[in-house]
PDB file of C-alpha atoms in Angstrom:
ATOM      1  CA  UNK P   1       8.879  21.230 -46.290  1.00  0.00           C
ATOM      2  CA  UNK P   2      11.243  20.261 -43.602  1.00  0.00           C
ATOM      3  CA  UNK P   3       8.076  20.533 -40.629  1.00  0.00           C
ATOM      4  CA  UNK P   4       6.271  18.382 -43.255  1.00  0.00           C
ATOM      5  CA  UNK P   5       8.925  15.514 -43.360  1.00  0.00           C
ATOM      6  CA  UNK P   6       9.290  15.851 -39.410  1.00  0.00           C
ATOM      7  CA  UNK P   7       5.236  15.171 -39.344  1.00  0.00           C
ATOM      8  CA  UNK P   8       5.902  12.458 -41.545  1.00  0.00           C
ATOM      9  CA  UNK P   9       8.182  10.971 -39.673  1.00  0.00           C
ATOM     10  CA  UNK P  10       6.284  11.175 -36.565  1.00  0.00           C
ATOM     11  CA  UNK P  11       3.266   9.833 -38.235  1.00  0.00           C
ATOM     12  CA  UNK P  12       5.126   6.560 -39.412  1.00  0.00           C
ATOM     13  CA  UNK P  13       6.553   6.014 -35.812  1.00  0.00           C
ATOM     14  CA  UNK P  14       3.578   6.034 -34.246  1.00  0.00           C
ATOM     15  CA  UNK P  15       1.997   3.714 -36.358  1.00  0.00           C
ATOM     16  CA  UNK P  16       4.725   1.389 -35.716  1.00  0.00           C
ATOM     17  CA  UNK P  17       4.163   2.090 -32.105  1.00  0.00           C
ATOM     18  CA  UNK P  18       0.917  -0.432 -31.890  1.00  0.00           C
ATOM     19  CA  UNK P  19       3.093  -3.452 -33.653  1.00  0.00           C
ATOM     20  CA  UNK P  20       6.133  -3.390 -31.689  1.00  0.00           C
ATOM     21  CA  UNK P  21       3.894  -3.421 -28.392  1.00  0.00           C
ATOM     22  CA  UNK P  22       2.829  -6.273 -29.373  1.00  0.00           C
ATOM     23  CA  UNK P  23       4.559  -8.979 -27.720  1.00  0.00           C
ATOM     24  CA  UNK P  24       4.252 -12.736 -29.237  1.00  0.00           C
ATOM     25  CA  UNK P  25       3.655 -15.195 -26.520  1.00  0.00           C
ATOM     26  CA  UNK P  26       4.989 -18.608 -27.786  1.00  0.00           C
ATOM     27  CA  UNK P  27       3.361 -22.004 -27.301  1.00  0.00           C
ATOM     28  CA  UNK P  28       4.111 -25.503 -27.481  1.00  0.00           C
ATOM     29  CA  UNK P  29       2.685 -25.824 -30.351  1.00  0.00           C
ATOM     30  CA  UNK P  30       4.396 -22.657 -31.993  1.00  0.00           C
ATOM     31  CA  UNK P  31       7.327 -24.249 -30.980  1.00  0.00           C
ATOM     32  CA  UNK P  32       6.477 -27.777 -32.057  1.00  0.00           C
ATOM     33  CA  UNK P  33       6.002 -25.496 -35.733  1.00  0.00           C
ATOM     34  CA  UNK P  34       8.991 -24.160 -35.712  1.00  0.00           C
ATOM     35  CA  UNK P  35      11.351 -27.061 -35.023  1.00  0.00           C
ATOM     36  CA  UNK P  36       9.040 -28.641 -38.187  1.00  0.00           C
ATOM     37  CA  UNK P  37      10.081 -25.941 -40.251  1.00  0.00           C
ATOM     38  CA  UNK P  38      13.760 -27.298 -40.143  1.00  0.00           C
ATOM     39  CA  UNK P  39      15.243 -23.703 -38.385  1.00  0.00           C
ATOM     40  CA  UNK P  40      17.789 -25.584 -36.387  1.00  0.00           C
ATOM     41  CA  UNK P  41      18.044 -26.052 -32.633  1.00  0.00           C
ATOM     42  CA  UNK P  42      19.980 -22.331 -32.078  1.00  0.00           C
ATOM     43  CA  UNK P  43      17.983 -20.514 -33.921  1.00  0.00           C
ATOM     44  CA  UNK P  44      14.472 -22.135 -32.082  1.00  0.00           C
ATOM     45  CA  UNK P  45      16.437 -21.570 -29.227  1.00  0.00           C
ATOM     46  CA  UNK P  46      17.465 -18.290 -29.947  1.00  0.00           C
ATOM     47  CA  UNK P  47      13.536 -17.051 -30.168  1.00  0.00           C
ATOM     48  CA  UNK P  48      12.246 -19.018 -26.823  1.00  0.00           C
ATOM     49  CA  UNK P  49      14.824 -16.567 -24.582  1.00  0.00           C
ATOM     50  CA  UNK P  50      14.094 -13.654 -26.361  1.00  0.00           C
ATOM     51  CA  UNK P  51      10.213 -14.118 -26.442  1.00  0.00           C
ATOM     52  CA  UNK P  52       7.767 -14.703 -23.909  1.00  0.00           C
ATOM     53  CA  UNK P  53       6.145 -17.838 -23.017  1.00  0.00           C
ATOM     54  CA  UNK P  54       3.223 -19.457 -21.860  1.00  0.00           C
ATOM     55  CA  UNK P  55       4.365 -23.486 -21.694  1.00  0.00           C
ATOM     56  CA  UNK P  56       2.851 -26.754 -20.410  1.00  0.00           C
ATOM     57  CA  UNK P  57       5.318 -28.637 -18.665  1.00  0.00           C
ATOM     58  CA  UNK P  58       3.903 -31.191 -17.568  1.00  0.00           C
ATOM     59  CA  UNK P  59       5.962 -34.399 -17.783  1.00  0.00           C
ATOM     60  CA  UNK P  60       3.151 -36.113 -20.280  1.00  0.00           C
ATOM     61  CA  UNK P  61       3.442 -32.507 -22.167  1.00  0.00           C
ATOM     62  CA  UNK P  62       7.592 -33.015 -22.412  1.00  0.00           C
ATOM     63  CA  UNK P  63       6.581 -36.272 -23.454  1.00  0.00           C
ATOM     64  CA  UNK P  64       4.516 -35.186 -26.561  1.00  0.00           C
ATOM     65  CA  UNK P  65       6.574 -32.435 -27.206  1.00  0.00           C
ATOM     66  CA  UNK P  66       9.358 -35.372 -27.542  1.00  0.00           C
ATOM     67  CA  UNK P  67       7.444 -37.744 -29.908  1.00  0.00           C
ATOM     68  CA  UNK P  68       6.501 -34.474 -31.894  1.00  0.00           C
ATOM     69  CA  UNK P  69      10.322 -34.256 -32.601  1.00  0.00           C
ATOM     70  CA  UNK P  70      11.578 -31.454 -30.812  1.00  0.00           C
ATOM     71  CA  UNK P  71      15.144 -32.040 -29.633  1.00  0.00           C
ATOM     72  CA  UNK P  72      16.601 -31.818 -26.121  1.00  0.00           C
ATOM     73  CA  UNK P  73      17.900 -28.742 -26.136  1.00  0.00           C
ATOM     74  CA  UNK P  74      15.114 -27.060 -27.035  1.00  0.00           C
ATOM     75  CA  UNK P  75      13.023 -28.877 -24.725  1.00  0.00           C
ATOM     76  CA  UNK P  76      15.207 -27.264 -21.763  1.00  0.00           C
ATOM     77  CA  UNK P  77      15.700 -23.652 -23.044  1.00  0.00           C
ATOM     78  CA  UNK P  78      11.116 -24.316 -22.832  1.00  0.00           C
ATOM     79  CA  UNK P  79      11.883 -25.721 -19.483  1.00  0.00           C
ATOM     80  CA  UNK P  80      14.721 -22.584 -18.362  1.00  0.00           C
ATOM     81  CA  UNK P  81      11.920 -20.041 -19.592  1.00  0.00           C
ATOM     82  CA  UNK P  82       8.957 -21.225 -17.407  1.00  0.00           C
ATOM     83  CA  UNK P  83      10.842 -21.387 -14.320  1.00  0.00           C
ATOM     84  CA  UNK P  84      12.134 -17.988 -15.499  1.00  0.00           C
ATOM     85  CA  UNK P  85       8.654 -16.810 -15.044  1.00  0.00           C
ATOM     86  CA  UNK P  86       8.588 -18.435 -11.673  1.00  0.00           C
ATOM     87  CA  UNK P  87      10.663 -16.282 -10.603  1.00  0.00           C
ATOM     88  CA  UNK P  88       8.922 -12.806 -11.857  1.00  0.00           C
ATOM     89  CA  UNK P  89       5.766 -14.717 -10.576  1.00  0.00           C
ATOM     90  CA  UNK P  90       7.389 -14.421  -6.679  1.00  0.00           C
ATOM     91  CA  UNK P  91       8.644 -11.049  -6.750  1.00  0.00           C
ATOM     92  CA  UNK P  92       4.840 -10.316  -7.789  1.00  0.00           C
ATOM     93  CA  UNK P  93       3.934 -12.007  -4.175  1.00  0.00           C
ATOM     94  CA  UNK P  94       2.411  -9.928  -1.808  1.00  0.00           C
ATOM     95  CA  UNK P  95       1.444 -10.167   1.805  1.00  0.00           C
ATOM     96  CA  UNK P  96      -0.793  -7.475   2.074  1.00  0.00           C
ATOM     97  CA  UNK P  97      -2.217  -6.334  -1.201  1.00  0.00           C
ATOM     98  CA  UNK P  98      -5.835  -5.266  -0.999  1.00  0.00           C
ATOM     99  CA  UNK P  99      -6.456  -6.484  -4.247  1.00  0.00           C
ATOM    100  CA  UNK P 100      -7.635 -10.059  -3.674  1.00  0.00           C
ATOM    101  CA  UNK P 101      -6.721 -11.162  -6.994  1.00  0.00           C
ATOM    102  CA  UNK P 102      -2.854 -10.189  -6.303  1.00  0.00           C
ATOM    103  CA  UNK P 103      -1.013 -13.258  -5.381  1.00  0.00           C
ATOM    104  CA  UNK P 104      -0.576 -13.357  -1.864  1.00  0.00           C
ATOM    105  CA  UNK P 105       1.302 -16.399  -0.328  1.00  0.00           C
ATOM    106  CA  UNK P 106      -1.069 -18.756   1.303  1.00  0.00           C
ATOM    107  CA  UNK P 107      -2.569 -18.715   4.599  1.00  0.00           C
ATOM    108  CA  UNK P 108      -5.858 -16.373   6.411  1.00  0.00           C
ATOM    109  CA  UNK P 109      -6.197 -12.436   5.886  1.00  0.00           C
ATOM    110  CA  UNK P 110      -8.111 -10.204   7.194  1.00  0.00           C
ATOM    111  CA  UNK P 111      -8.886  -6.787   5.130  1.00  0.00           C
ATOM    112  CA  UNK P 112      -7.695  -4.021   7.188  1.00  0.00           C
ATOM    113  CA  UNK P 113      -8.243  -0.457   5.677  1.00  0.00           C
ATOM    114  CA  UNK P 114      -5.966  -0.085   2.405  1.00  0.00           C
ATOM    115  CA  UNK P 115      -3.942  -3.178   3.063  1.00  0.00           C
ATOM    116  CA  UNK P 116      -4.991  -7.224   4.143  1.00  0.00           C
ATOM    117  CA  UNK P 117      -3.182  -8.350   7.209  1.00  0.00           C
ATOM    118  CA  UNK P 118      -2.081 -12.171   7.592  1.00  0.00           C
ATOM    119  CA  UNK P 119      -3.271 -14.133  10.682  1.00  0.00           C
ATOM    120  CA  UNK P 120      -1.178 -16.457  11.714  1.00  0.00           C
ATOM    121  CA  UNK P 121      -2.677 -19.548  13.925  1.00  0.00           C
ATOM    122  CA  UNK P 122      -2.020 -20.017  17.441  1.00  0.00           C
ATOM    123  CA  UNK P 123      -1.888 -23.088  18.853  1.00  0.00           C
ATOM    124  CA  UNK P 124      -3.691 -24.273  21.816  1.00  0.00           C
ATOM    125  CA  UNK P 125      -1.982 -26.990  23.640  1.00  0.00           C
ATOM    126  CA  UNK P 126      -4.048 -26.939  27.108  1.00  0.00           C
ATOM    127  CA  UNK P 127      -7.194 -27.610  27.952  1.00  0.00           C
ATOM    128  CA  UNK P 128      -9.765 -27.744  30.780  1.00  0.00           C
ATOM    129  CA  UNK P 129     -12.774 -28.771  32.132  1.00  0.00           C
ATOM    130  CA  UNK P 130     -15.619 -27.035  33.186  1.00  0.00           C
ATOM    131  CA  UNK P 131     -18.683 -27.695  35.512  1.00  0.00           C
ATOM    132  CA  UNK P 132     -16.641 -31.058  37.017  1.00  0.00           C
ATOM    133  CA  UNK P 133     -19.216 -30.482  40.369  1.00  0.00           C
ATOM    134  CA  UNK P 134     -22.401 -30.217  38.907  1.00  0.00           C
ATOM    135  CA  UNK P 135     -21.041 -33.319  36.817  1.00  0.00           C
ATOM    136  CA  UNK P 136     -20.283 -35.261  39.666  1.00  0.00           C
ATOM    137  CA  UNK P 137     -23.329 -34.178  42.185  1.00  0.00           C
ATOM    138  CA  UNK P 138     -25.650 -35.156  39.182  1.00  0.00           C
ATOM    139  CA  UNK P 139     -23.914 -38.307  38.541  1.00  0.00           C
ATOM    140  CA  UNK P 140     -22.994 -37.325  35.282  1.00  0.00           C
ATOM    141  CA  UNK P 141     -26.835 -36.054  34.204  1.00  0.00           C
ATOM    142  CA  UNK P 142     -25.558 -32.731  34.192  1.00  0.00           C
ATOM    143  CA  UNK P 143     -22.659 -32.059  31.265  1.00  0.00           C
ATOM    144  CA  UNK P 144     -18.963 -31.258  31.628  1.00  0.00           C
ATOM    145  CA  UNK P 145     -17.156 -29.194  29.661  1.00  0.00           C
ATOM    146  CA  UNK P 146     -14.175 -29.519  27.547  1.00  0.00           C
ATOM    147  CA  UNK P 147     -12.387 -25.759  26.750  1.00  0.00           C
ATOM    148  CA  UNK P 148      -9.670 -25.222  24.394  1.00  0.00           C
ATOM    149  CA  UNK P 149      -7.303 -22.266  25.881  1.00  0.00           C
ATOM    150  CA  UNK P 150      -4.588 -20.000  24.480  1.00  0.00           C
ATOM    151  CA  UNK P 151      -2.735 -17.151  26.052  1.00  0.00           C
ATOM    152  CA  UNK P 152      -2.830 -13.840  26.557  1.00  0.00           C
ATOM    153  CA  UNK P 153      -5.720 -11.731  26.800  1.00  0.00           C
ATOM    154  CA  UNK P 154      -6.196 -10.561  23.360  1.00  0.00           C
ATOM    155  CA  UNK P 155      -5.014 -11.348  19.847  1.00  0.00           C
ATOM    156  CA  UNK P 156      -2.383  -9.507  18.059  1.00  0.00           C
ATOM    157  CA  UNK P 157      -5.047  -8.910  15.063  1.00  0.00           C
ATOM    158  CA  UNK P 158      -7.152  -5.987  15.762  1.00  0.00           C
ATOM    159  CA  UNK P 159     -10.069  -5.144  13.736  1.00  0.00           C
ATOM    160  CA  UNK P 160     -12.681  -2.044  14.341  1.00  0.00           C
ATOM    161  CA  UNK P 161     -15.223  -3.241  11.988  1.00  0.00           C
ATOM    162  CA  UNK P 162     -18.425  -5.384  13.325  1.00  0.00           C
ATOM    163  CA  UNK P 163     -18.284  -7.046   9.854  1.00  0.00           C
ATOM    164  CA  UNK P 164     -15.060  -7.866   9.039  1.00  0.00           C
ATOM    165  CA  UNK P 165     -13.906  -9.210   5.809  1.00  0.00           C
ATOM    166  CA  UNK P 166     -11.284 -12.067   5.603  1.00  0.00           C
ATOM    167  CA  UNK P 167      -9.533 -13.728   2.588  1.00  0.00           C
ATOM    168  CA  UNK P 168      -8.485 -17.516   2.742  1.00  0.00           C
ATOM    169  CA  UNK P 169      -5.606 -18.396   0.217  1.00  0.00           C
ATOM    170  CA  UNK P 170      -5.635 -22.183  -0.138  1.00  0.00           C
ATOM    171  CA  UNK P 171      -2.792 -23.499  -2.381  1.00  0.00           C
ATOM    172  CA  UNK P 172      -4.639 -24.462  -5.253  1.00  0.00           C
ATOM    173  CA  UNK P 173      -4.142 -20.414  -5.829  1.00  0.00           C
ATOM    174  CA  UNK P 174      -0.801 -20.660  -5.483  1.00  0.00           C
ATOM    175  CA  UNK P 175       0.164 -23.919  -7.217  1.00  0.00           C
ATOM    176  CA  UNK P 176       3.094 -23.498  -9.419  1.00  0.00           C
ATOM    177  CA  UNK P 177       4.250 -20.386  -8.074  1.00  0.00           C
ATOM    178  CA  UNK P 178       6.943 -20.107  -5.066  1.00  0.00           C
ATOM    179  CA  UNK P 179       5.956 -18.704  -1.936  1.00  0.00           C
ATOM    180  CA  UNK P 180       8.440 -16.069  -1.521  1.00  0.00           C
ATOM    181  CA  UNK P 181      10.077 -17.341   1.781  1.00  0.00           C
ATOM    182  CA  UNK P 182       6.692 -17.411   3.241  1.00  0.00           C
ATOM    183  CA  UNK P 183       6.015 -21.540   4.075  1.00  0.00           C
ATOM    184  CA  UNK P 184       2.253 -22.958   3.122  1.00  0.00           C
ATOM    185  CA  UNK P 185      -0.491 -23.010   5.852  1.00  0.00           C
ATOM    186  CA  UNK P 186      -1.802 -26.068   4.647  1.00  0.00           C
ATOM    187  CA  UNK P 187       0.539 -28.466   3.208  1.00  0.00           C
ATOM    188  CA  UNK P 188       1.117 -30.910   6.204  1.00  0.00           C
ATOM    189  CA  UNK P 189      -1.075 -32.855   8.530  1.00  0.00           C
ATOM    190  CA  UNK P 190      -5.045 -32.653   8.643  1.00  0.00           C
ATOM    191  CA  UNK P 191      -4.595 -28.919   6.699  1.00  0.00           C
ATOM    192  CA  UNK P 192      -3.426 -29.894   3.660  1.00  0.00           C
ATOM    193  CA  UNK P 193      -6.890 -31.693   2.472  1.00  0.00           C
ATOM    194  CA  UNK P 194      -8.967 -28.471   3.121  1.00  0.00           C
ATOM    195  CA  UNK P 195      -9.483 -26.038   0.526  1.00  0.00           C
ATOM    196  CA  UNK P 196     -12.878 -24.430   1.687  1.00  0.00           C
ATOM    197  CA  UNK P 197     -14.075 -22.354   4.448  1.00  0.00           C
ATOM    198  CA  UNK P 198     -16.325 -24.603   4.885  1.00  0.00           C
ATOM    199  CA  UNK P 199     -14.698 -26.807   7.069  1.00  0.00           C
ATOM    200  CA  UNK P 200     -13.504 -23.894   9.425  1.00  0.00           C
ATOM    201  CA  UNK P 201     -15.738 -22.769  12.134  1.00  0.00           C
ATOM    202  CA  UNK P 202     -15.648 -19.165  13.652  1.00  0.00           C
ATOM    203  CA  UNK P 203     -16.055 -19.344  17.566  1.00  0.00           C
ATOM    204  CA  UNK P 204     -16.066 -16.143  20.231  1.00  0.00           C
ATOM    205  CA  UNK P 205     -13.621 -16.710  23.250  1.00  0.00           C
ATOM    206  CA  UNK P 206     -14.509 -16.128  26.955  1.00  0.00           C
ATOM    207  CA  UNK P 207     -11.468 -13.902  28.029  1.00  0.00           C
ATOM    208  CA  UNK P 208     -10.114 -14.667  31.362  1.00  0.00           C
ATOM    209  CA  UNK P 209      -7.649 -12.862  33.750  1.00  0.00           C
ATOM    210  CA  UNK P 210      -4.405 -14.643  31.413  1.00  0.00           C
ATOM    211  CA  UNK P 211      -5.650 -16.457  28.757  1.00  0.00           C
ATOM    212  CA  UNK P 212      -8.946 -16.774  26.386  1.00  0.00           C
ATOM    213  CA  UNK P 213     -10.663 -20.145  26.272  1.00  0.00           C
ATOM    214  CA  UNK P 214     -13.250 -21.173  24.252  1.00  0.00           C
ATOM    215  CA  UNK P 215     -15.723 -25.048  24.852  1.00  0.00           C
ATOM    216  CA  UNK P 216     -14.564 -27.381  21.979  1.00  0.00           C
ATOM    217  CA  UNK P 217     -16.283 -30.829  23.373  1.00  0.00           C
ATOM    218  CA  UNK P 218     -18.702 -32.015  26.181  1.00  0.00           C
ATOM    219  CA  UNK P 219     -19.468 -35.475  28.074  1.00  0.00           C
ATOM    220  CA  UNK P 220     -22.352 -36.381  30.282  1.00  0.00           C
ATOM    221  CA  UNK P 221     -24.136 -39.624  30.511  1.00  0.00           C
ATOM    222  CA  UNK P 222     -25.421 -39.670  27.442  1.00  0.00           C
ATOM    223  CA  UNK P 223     -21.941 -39.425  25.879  1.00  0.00           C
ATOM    224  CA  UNK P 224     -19.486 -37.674  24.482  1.00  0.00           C
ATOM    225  CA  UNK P 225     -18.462 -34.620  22.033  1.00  0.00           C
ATOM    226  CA  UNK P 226     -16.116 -33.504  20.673  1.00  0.00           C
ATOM    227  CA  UNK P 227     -15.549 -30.432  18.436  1.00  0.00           C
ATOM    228  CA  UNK P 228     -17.564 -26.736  18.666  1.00  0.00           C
ATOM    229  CA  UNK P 229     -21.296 -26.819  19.601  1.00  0.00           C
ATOM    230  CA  UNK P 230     -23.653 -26.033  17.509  1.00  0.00           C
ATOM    231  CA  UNK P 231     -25.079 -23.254  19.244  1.00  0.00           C
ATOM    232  CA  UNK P 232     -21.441 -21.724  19.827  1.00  0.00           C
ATOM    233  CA  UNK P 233     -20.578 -21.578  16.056  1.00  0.00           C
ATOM    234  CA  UNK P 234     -20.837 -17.838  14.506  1.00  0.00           C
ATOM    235  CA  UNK P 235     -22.571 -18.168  11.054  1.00  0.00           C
ATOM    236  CA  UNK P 236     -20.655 -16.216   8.280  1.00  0.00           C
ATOM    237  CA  UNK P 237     -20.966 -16.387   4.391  1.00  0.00           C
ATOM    238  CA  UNK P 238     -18.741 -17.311   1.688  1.00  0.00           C
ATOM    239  CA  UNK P 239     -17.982 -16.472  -2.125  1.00  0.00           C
ATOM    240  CA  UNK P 240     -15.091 -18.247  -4.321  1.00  0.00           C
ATOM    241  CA  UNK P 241     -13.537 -14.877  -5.818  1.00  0.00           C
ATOM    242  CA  UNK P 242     -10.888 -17.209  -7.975  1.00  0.00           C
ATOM    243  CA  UNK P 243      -9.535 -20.734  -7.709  1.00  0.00           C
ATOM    244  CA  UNK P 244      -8.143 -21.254  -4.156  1.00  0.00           C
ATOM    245  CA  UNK P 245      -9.067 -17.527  -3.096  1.00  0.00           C
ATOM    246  CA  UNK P 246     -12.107 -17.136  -1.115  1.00  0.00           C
ATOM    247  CA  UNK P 247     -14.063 -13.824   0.374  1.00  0.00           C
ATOM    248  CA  UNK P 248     -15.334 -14.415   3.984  1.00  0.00           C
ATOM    249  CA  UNK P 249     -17.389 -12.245   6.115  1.00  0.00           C
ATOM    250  CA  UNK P 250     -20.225 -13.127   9.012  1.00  0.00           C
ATOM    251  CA  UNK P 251     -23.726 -12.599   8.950  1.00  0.00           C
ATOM    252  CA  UNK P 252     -24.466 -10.563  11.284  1.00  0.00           C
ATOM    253  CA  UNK P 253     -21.990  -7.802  13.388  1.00  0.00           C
ATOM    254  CA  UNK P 254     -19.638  -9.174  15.968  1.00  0.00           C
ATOM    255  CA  UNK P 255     -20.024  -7.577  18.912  1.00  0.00           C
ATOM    256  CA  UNK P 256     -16.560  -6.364  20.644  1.00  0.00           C
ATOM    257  CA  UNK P 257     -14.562  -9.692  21.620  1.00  0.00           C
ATOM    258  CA  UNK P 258     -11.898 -11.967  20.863  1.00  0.00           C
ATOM    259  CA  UNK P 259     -13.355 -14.383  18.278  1.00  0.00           C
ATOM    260  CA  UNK P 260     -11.534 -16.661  15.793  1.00  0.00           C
ATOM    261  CA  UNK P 261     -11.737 -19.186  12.919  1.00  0.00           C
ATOM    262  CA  UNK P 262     -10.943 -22.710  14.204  1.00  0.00           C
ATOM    263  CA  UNK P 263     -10.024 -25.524  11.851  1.00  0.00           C
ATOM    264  CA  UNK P 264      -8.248 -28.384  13.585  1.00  0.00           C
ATOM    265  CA  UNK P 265      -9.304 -29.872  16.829  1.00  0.00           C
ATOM    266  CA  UNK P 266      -7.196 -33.312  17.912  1.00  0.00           C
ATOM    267  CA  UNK P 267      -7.591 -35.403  21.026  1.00  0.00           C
ATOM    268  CA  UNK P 268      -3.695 -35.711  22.818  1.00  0.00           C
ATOM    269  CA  UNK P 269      -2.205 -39.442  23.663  1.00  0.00           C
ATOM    270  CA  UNK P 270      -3.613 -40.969  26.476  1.00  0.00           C
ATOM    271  CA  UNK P 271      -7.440 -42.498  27.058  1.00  0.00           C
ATOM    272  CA  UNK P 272     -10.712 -40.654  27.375  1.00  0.00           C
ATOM    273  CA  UNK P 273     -12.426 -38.522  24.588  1.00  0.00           C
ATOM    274  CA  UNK P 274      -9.723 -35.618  25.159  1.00  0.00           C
ATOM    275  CA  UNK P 275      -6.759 -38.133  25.989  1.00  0.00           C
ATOM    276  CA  UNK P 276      -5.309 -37.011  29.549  1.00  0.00           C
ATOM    277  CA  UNK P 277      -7.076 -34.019  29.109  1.00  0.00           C
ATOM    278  CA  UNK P 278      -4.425 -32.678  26.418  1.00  0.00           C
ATOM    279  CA  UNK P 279      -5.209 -31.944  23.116  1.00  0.00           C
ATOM    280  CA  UNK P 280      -4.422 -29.032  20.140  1.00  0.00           C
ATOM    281  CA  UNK P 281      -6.559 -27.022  18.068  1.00  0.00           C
ATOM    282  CA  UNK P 282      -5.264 -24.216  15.655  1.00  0.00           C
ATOM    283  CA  UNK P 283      -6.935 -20.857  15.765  1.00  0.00           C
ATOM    284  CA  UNK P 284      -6.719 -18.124  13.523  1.00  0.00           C
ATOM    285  CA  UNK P 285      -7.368 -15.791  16.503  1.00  0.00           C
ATOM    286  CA  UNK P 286      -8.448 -11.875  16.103  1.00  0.00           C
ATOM    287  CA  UNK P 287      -9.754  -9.041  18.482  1.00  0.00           C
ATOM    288  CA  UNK P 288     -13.177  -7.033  17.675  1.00  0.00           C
ATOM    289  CA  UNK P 289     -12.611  -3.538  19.123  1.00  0.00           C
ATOM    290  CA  UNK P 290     -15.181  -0.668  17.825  1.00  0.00           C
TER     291      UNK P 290
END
């Protein structure tokens, strides 16, 4: 009789099991319903911090939520909550998650093995020119070249793979959520506007005894260029895996090199097409070693 009761028991817990795991997300509206229902500002606020929520605060939604009647208070205990699960939202950051769904903060990764590795860009602040003699004997028929450079001899990146795979993390992925002490890639200067790899162009470097330049404009009689060749761009594909979160990898197998993903090419102060021949370009430089 006694086993029976304990069975009993058992049987009536774990039936309750399935109803208390079942968290109630409030609303706006939800809220909105309770205020109408006259429970008083503690008790509304009472059951916003001990429930979850899933709020629009947008200044036209405090707005409504106003002219719908709920108070002040109640409004900010909404307000407390959401940035409440701001916070849980940045200790869920991650830097190098291979799940590319996990929030990572923004910025270029490449897919290393079991974890992603961030690139970070360098910046090339020197140029130089190439084939000045020919352009000069020819009288300017033949072209001269314009090279972006950055040092050293070899990226800190590394990848073994022909075909790598790279994430891009564009803010829209990240909007509303903090970036965990980890600054946005894109939210100054030309950056900020671009949100698809698209407008980035993947380039192989000629390595040199101290540095690794690669030819990012041209001038000959004819005129001037500026920006990558056409027939020195690297083709690659693209797929939008979520909003702001894109998969990149390139067509075909990258033989070992230094290569990298260019987005921003500007000419320096100063006349001519690459202004005292100065300018910048930011590379998101990496290394292909088999």
């Amino acid at each position: 009789m006694k086993a029976r009761r304990v069975l009993v028991a058992l049987a009536m817990m774990a039936a309750a099991l399935p109803v208390a795991a079942t968290a109630e997300t409030l609303t706006n509206d939800m809220v909105v319903a309770l205020v109408q229902a006259g429970l008083g500002d503690d008790a509304v606020i009472a059951k916003i911090r001990a429930s979850a929520g899933h709020y629009a605060l947008s200044t036209d939604d405090l707005i409504a939520l106003k002219k719908r009647g709920v108070p002040g208070p109640v409004i900010a205990a909404m307000i407390e909550s959401g940035s409440q699960g701001a916070v849980s939202a940045k200790a869920a950051f991650s830097a190098d998650s291979p799940d590319p769904l996990a929030p990572h903060p923004s910025g270029l990764y490449l897919l290393s093995g079991p974890r992603m590795v961030r690139i970070d860009p360098t910046t090339s602040n020197q140029s130089k020119t190439g084939g000045i003699l020919g352009y000069a004997f020819t009288g300017g028929i033949a072209s001269l070249s314009i090279k972006a450079v950055i040092p050293n001899v070899t990226a800190r990146v590394r990848t073994k793979h022909g075909r790598p795979t790279f994430y891009f993390y564009f803010d829209e992925a990240t909007r509303g959520l903090s970036q965990a002490g980890s600054p946005s890639l894109w939210l100054s200067g030309p950056a900020s506007a671009i949100t698809s790899p698209n407008e980035f162009t993947l380039i192989r470097f000629d390595v040199k005894k101290d540095r690794r330049e690669t030819r990012v404009g041209s001038m000959n009689l004819a005129g001037a260029k500026a920006g990558v060749m056409d027939r020195d761009r690297i083709a690659f594909d693209y797929e939008q895996v979520t909003p702001g979160v894109f998969k990149v990898m390139p067509k075909a197998d990258l033989t070992a090199g230094e290569y990298g993903f260019l987005y921003s090419v500007s000419a320096g102060a100063g006349p001519g097409m690459w202004g005292n021949g100065t300018g910048s370009a930011r590379i998101f430089d990496f290394a292909v070693h088999p």
